[in-house]
Tab-separated table of C-alpha atoms in Angstrom:
chain	number	residue	atom	x	y	z
A	1	UNK	CA	135.175	79.287	182.328
A	2	UNK	CA	131.672	80.329	183.411
A	3	UNK	CA	130.271	83.811	183.301
A	4	UNK	CA	130.852	85.675	186.561
A	5	UNK	CA	128.181	88.177	187.528
A	6	UNK	CA	127.695	89.676	190.973
A	7	UNK	CA	124.325	91.291	191.758
A	8	UNK	CA	123.981	94.076	194.307
A	9	UNK	CA	120.298	94.876	194.652
A	10	UNK	CA	119.341	96.275	191.230
A	11	UNK	CA	122.912	96.967	190.169
A	12	UNK	CA	125.270	94.470	188.598
A	13	UNK	CA	129.027	94.473	188.428
A	14	UNK	CA	129.608	92.943	185.061
A	15	UNK	CA	132.811	91.798	183.490
A	16	UNK	CA	133.121	93.706	180.219
A	17	UNK	CA	136.636	93.024	179.000
A	18	UNK	CA	138.715	94.187	181.941
A	19	UNK	CA	136.163	96.785	182.954
A	20	UNK	CA	133.623	96.437	185.717
A	21	UNK	CA	130.781	98.840	185.099
A	22	UNK	CA	127.629	99.352	187.134
A	23	UNK	CA	124.521	99.468	184.977
A	24	UNK	CA	121.120	100.380	186.387
A	25	UNK	CA	118.670	97.814	185.067
A	26	UNK	CA	114.982	98.463	184.808
A	27	UNK	CA	112.173	95.969	185.032
A	28	UNK	CA	112.395	94.998	181.360
A	29	UNK	CA	115.296	93.294	179.604
A	30	UNK	CA	116.007	96.096	177.111
A	31	UNK	CA	114.634	97.458	173.871
A	32	UNK	CA	114.280	93.993	172.353
A	33	UNK	CA	112.912	93.733	168.817
A	34	UNK	CA	113.515	90.746	166.588
A	35	UNK	CA	115.354	91.305	163.314
A	36	UNK	CA	113.715	89.326	160.556
A	37	UNK	CA	115.905	87.461	158.087
A	38	UNK	CA	115.380	89.268	154.785
A	39	UNK	CA	117.947	87.134	152.954
A	40	UNK	CA	118.384	83.526	153.995
A	41	UNK	CA	121.970	82.443	153.555
A	42	UNK	CA	122.906	79.129	151.948
A	43	UNK	CA	124.436	76.611	154.306
A	44	UNK	CA	127.981	77.438	155.429
A	45	UNK	CA	130.268	74.631	156.504
A	46	UNK	CA	132.573	75.861	159.288
A	47	UNK	CA	136.204	75.540	158.271
A	48	UNK	CA	135.550	75.392	154.534
A	49	UNK	CA	137.167	78.785	153.956
A	50	UNK	CA	140.956	78.784	154.142
A	51	UNK	CA	141.910	82.000	152.363
A	52	UNK	CA	140.734	85.590	152.169
A	53	UNK	CA	142.716	86.370	149.041
A	54	UNK	CA	145.514	88.906	148.634
A	55	UNK	CA	146.123	91.421	151.401
A	56	UNK	CA	145.832	95.079	150.471
A	57	UNK	CA	147.663	97.877	152.256
A	58	UNK	CA	146.591	101.469	152.922
A	59	UNK	CA	147.947	104.325	155.006
A	60	UNK	CA	145.348	105.306	157.578
A	61	UNK	CA	146.334	107.944	160.100
A	62	UNK	CA	149.466	106.861	161.941
A	63	UNK	CA	149.532	103.289	160.660
A	64	UNK	CA	149.601	101.256	157.488
A	65	UNK	CA	146.712	98.815	157.673
A	66	UNK	CA	146.688	95.449	155.976
A	67	UNK	CA	143.238	94.250	155.029
A	68	UNK	CA	141.379	91.738	152.909
A	69	UNK	CA	138.476	92.827	150.738
A	70	UNK	CA	135.802	90.922	148.899
A	71	UNK	CA	132.417	91.600	147.339
A	72	UNK	CA	131.124	94.291	144.970
A	73	UNK	CA	132.810	97.694	145.299
A	74	UNK	CA	129.435	99.458	145.310
A	75	UNK	CA	127.778	97.180	147.868
A	76	UNK	CA	126.835	98.208	151.409
A	77	UNK	CA	129.998	98.014	153.484
A	78	UNK	CA	130.600	95.543	156.286
A	79	UNK	CA	133.791	95.744	158.372
A	80	UNK	CA	134.689	92.580	160.251
A	81	UNK	CA	136.898	92.985	163.332
A	82	UNK	CA	138.878	90.151	164.915
A	83	UNK	CA	140.032	89.665	168.485
A	84	UNK	CA	143.057	88.508	170.484
A	85	UNK	CA	144.780	86.157	169.971
A	86	UNK	CA	143.185	85.560	166.575
A	87	UNK	CA	143.295	87.268	163.177
A	88	UNK	CA	141.317	87.944	160.013
A	89	UNK	CA	140.929	84.216	159.277
A	90	UNK	CA	138.182	84.154	161.899
A	91	UNK	CA	136.039	85.443	159.022
A	92	UNK	CA	137.250	83.085	156.280
A	93	UNK	CA	133.770	81.518	156.033
A	94	UNK	CA	131.733	84.611	156.901
A	95	UNK	CA	133.258	87.004	154.354
A	96	UNK	CA	132.471	84.980	151.184
A	97	UNK	CA	128.871	84.524	152.289
A	98	UNK	CA	128.404	88.255	152.873
A	99	UNK	CA	130.114	89.083	149.584
A	100	UNK	CA	127.839	86.672	147.716
A	101	UNK	CA	124.849	88.481	149.210
A	102	UNK	CA	126.025	91.767	147.657
A	103	UNK	CA	128.084	93.359	150.443
A	104	UNK	CA	131.500	94.951	150.204
A	105	UNK	CA	133.419	93.237	152.988
A	106	UNK	CA	136.544	94.722	154.597
A	107	UNK	CA	138.554	92.606	157.062
A	108	UNK	CA	141.459	94.559	158.599
A	109	UNK	CA	144.320	93.282	160.680
A	110	UNK	CA	144.140	95.267	163.912
A	111	UNK	CA	147.295	97.109	164.950
A	112	UNK	CA	149.955	94.624	165.972
A	113	UNK	CA	148.687	91.843	163.702
A	114	UNK	CA	149.573	90.642	160.218
A	115	UNK	CA	150.850	93.353	157.882
A	116	UNK	CA	149.456	96.293	159.853
A	117	UNK	CA	152.392	98.490	160.883
A	118	UNK	CA	152.984	101.666	162.880
A	119	UNK	CA	154.504	104.254	160.540
A	120	UNK	CA	156.773	105.937	163.089
A	121	UNK	CA	159.570	103.843	164.612
A	122	UNK	CA	159.362	105.915	167.807
A	123	UNK	CA	155.575	106.021	168.269
A	124	UNK	CA	154.115	104.383	171.351
A	125	UNK	CA	153.063	100.840	170.500
A	126	UNK	CA	149.747	101.513	172.133
A	127	UNK	CA	147.013	98.954	172.577
A	128	UNK	CA	144.668	101.511	174.150
A	129	UNK	CA	141.205	100.418	172.966
A	130	UNK	CA	140.169	103.869	171.760
A	131	UNK	CA	143.343	104.018	169.647
A	132	UNK	CA	142.404	100.719	168.006
A	133	UNK	CA	138.942	102.138	167.289
A	134	UNK	CA	140.442	105.345	165.870
A	135	UNK	CA	142.478	103.174	163.481
A	136	UNK	CA	139.289	101.747	162.011
A	137	UNK	CA	137.739	105.198	161.579
A	138	UNK	CA	140.962	106.283	159.849
A	139	UNK	CA	140.724	103.196	157.622
A	140	UNK	CA	137.190	104.167	156.657
A	141	UNK	CA	138.405	107.671	155.823
A	142	UNK	CA	141.271	106.305	153.737
A	143	UNK	CA	138.891	104.078	151.771
A	144	UNK	CA	136.258	106.833	151.450
A	145	UNK	CA	133.717	104.790	153.414
A	146	UNK	CA	131.200	107.078	155.091
A	147	UNK	CA	129.347	104.445	157.087
A	148	UNK	CA	129.497	100.687	157.557
A	149	UNK	CA	128.052	97.832	159.537
A	150	UNK	CA	130.637	96.848	162.137
A	151	UNK	CA	130.784	93.269	163.375
A	152	UNK	CA	133.285	91.627	165.676
A	153	UNK	CA	134.205	89.706	168.800
A	154	UNK	CA	136.693	90.209	171.640
A	155	UNK	CA	138.929	93.226	170.768
A	156	UNK	CA	136.867	93.552	167.598
A	157	UNK	CA	133.553	93.833	169.451
A	158	UNK	CA	135.088	96.335	171.857
A	159	UNK	CA	136.336	98.349	168.877
A	160	UNK	CA	132.906	98.300	167.233
A	161	UNK	CA	131.253	99.350	170.522
A	162	UNK	CA	133.591	102.324	170.897
A	163	UNK	CA	132.993	103.511	167.339
A	164	UNK	CA	129.227	103.129	167.727
A	165	UNK	CA	129.343	105.148	170.956
A	166	UNK	CA	131.753	107.913	169.895
A	167	UNK	CA	131.104	108.124	166.149
A	168	UNK	CA	127.586	106.741	165.623
A	169	UNK	CA	127.346	108.448	162.229
A	170	UNK	CA	130.057	106.050	160.981
A	171	UNK	CA	128.300	102.927	162.246
A	172	UNK	CA	125.231	101.914	160.269
A	173	UNK	CA	124.554	98.912	162.478
A	174	UNK	CA	126.484	96.513	164.670
A	175	UNK	CA	126.936	92.855	165.580
A	176	UNK	CA	128.747	92.485	168.897
A	177	UNK	CA	129.731	89.131	170.365
A	178	UNK	CA	129.473	89.252	174.177
A	179	UNK	CA	127.535	92.498	174.098
A	180	UNK	CA	128.598	95.807	175.614
A	181	UNK	CA	132.374	95.882	176.115
A	182	UNK	CA	133.168	99.531	176.746
A	183	UNK	CA	135.367	100.020	179.804
A	184	UNK	CA	137.617	102.532	181.507
A	185	UNK	CA	140.821	102.545	183.518
A	186	UNK	CA	138.921	103.551	186.641
A	187	UNK	CA	136.589	100.582	186.324
A	188	UNK	CA	139.519	98.312	185.513
A	189	UNK	CA	141.160	99.167	188.836
A	190	UNK	CA	138.219	97.824	190.849
A	191	UNK	CA	139.023	94.497	192.545
A	192	UNK	CA	136.793	91.538	191.812
A	193	UNK	CA	135.935	88.446	193.825
A	194	UNK	CA	138.593	85.725	193.486
A	195	UNK	CA	136.658	83.585	191.007
A	196	UNK	CA	136.375	86.529	188.641
A	197	UNK	CA	140.027	87.527	189.052
A	198	UNK	CA	141.052	83.980	188.177
A	199	UNK	CA	139.487	84.324	184.739
A	200	UNK	CA	141.863	87.186	183.974
A	201	UNK	CA	145.082	85.338	184.874
A	202	UNK	CA	146.795	86.393	181.631
A	203	UNK	CA	146.073	90.051	182.330
A	204	UNK	CA	148.072	89.845	185.544
A	205	UNK	CA	150.766	87.803	183.796
A	206	UNK	CA	151.187	90.563	181.231
A	207	UNK	CA	151.513	93.108	184.034
A	208	UNK	CA	154.949	91.663	184.786
A	209	UNK	CA	158.136	91.752	182.734
A	210	UNK	CA	158.315	87.988	183.095
A	211	UNK	CA	154.893	87.839	181.452
A	212	UNK	CA	155.971	90.077	178.593
A	213	UNK	CA	159.076	87.986	177.957
A	214	UNK	CA	157.113	84.771	178.290
A	215	UNK	CA	154.512	85.888	175.773
A	216	UNK	CA	157.190	87.028	173.337
A	217	UNK	CA	158.996	83.704	173.613
A	218	UNK	CA	155.883	81.529	173.464
A	219	UNK	CA	153.432	83.431	171.260
A	220	UNK	CA	152.041	80.359	169.514
A	221	UNK	CA	151.815	78.141	172.588
A	222	UNK	CA	150.165	80.978	174.497
A	223	UNK	CA	147.619	81.612	171.748
A	224	UNK	CA	146.820	77.915	171.424
A	225	UNK	CA	146.141	77.724	175.169
A	226	UNK	CA	143.768	80.702	174.965
A	227	UNK	CA	141.986	79.162	171.976
A	228	UNK	CA	141.490	75.927	173.902
A	229	UNK	CA	140.250	77.524	177.121
A	230	UNK	CA	138.078	80.153	175.415
A	231	UNK	CA	136.477	77.579	173.082
A	232	UNK	CA	136.692	74.256	174.936
A	233	UNK	CA	134.452	72.421	172.457
A	234	UNK	CA	136.008	73.780	169.248
A	235	UNK	CA	138.045	71.010	167.565
A	236	UNK	CA	140.244	73.264	165.427
A	237	UNK	CA	143.091	71.588	163.557
A	238	UNK	CA	146.751	72.558	163.274
A	239	UNK	CA	146.330	74.138	159.836
A	240	UNK	CA	143.526	76.394	161.080
A	241	UNK	CA	145.647	77.549	164.005
A	242	UNK	CA	148.751	78.068	161.857
A	243	UNK	CA	146.922	80.354	159.424
A	244	UNK	CA	146.077	82.744	162.247
A	245	UNK	CA	149.283	82.306	164.254
A	246	UNK	CA	151.334	83.812	161.425
A	247	UNK	CA	149.718	87.177	162.245
A	248	UNK	CA	151.429	87.187	165.654
A	249	UNK	CA	154.861	87.528	164.014
A	250	UNK	CA	154.153	91.239	163.586
A	251	UNK	CA	157.092	93.087	165.221
A	252	UNK	CA	154.726	95.296	167.229
A	253	UNK	CA	152.455	92.485	168.377
A	254	UNK	CA	153.837	91.834	171.846
A	255	UNK	CA	154.251	95.512	172.740
A	256	UNK	CA	150.692	96.348	171.664
A	257	UNK	CA	149.074	93.362	173.379
A	258	UNK	CA	150.941	93.941	176.635
A	259	UNK	CA	150.186	97.672	176.564
A	260	UNK	CA	146.487	96.936	176.020
A	261	UNK	CA	146.180	94.808	179.140
A	262	UNK	CA	148.434	96.983	181.274
A	263	UNK	CA	146.454	100.060	180.225
A	264	UNK	CA	143.200	98.401	181.295
A	265	UNK	CA	144.640	97.889	184.785
A	266	UNK	CA	145.919	101.458	184.951
A	267	UNK	CA	149.533	100.267	184.859
A	268	UNK	CA	150.401	101.963	181.554
A	269	UNK	CA	149.732	105.470	180.313
A	270	UNK	CA	147.544	106.098	177.309
A	271	UNK	CA	147.974	108.834	174.722
A	272	UNK	CA	146.947	112.312	175.841
A	273	UNK	CA	145.235	113.027	172.520
A	274	UNK	CA	142.551	110.510	173.495
A	275	UNK	CA	141.846	111.910	176.969
A	276	UNK	CA	138.606	113.645	175.979
A	277	UNK	CA	137.329	110.509	174.263
A	278	UNK	CA	138.257	108.381	177.266
A	279	UNK	CA	136.284	110.753	179.483
A	280	UNK	CA	133.203	110.106	177.331
A	281	UNK	CA	133.734	106.346	177.404
A	282	UNK	CA	134.121	106.418	181.189
A	283	UNK	CA	130.453	107.470	181.417
A	284	UNK	CA	129.521	104.153	179.726
A	285	UNK	CA	127.447	105.824	176.993
A	286	UNK	CA	124.403	104.175	175.498
A	287	UNK	CA	124.661	102.749	171.994
A	288	UNK	CA	121.883	103.924	169.706
A	289	UNK	CA	122.594	102.123	166.431
A	290	UNK	CA	120.680	98.936	165.519
A	291	UNK	CA	122.498	96.081	167.238
A	292	UNK	CA	122.458	92.325	167.506
A	293	UNK	CA	124.499	90.923	170.370
A	294	UNK	CA	125.510	87.278	170.309
A	295	UNK	CA	126.906	84.692	172.674
A	296	UNK	CA	128.047	81.119	172.258
A	297	UNK	CA	126.755	78.595	174.766
A	298	UNK	CA	130.295	77.330	175.489
A	299	UNK	CA	132.247	80.589	175.713
A	300	UNK	CA	135.097	79.886	178.109
A	301	UNK	CA	136.439	83.455	178.125
A	302	UNK	CA	135.285	86.096	180.626
A	303	UNK	CA	132.072	87.649	179.357
A	304	UNK	CA	129.067	89.459	180.819
A	305	UNK	CA	125.570	88.009	180.945
A	306	UNK	CA	123.123	89.561	178.446
A	307	UNK	CA	120.827	90.936	181.136
A	308	UNK	CA	123.733	93.011	182.446
A	309	UNK	CA	124.038	95.080	179.281
A	310	UNK	CA	120.724	94.962	177.405
A	311	UNK	CA	119.742	98.435	178.617
A	312	UNK	CA	122.889	99.946	177.099
A	313	UNK	CA	121.470	99.397	173.605
A	314	UNK	CA	118.726	101.987	173.189
A	315	UNK	CA	118.048	101.522	169.480
A	316	UNK	CA	116.585	98.462	167.840
A	317	UNK	CA	118.165	95.520	169.624
A	318	UNK	CA	118.173	91.738	169.827
A	319	UNK	CA	120.314	89.176	171.636
A	320	UNK	CA	120.983	85.761	170.103
A	321	UNK	CA	122.322	82.746	171.992
A	322	UNK	CA	124.082	80.320	169.640
A	323	UNK	CA	123.979	76.731	170.832
A	324	UNK	CA	125.951	73.639	169.893
A	325	UNK	CA	129.139	74.078	171.892
A	326	UNK	CA	130.076	77.457	170.422
A	327	UNK	CA	132.915	79.247	172.154
A	328	UNK	CA	134.587	82.651	172.143
A	329	UNK	CA	135.567	82.809	168.453
A	330	UNK	CA	131.940	82.769	167.375
A	331	UNK	CA	132.315	83.852	163.712
A	332	UNK	CA	134.761	81.037	162.990
A	333	UNK	CA	132.934	78.428	165.030
A	334	UNK	CA	129.408	79.414	163.913
A	335	UNK	CA	129.836	81.359	160.652
A	336	UNK	CA	126.266	80.748	159.515
A	337	UNK	CA	124.774	82.395	162.596
A	338	UNK	CA	127.257	85.271	162.560
A	339	UNK	CA	126.832	86.055	158.859
A	340	UNK	CA	123.045	85.869	159.173
A	341	UNK	CA	123.136	88.338	162.058
A	342	UNK	CA	125.169	90.761	159.934
A	343	UNK	CA	122.672	90.513	157.099
A	344	UNK	CA	119.671	90.908	159.395
A	345	UNK	CA	120.967	93.940	161.291
A	346	UNK	CA	122.188	95.667	158.114
A	347	UNK	CA	118.839	95.209	156.403
A	348	UNK	CA	117.123	96.927	159.321
A	349	UNK	CA	119.275	100.059	159.287
């Protein structure tokens, strides 16, 4: 699906996840500065990596997080964050390359995926984006990680954005596929033109009980459809899909995914303990940490155009367009470009 962007004089309504935020753009395109490649990675063949090794488990706040780890224990830390409906195998090629370059690489299953579990049987299975971000900060605390480069796409990019905005001292630098993805319930309630609403069909599906039951019954078929529409030129095979699809068997998966999309539309309540943080996010704060944003030239998922968000990155910043039919799952489809961006932005911080 194409990017949908609707200009109104000098203001743009830009799709950023489910949020529509108005950003005042100046005459320039942002604080653009190229990041030079200090370490040139060896060639990475997409799809060569099939395993991330044994999964570790750690209690972090209100959840037990499953994560893969590779690289030297004393290396600069990189945390790789996956999206929906994907899992940590999006980074099966990226992680070994970063580890070989001397980085300690942490790849957590977000809440509702893989072996990550809510500790309380009665706790709200919340998919509220700030709660997902708080999980990652709690993971860093549990692993005694003071600061890290955060890199992700989809839910993972949104999570990295929120951490960079609310806890910039924990984010050394950032790689964000599809740019600035911070939203709010108020923005999510704003109606869009029909072409834009069409791109979010699954969001409205999840707003119904039929949609919840349908997703629960057809998790794999649903995910495969999203993979195909979000990355129309990615010829993934059955084994690649199956490795990630196993993560959707998490008993909390459906509840958390459905809550996430209902919360964005204002149809589900969030947790009161995050109200103050949500108020800050609703102002669409600038991100000050060094950042590289990326976009594939064949991303079929809803995503904003780079000129709509460049001004939100007020530190050192660069946008990279990755060509060659690259879709929404950029780190798995173009691991060389993604890993290089992580190295380049980390070296600058």
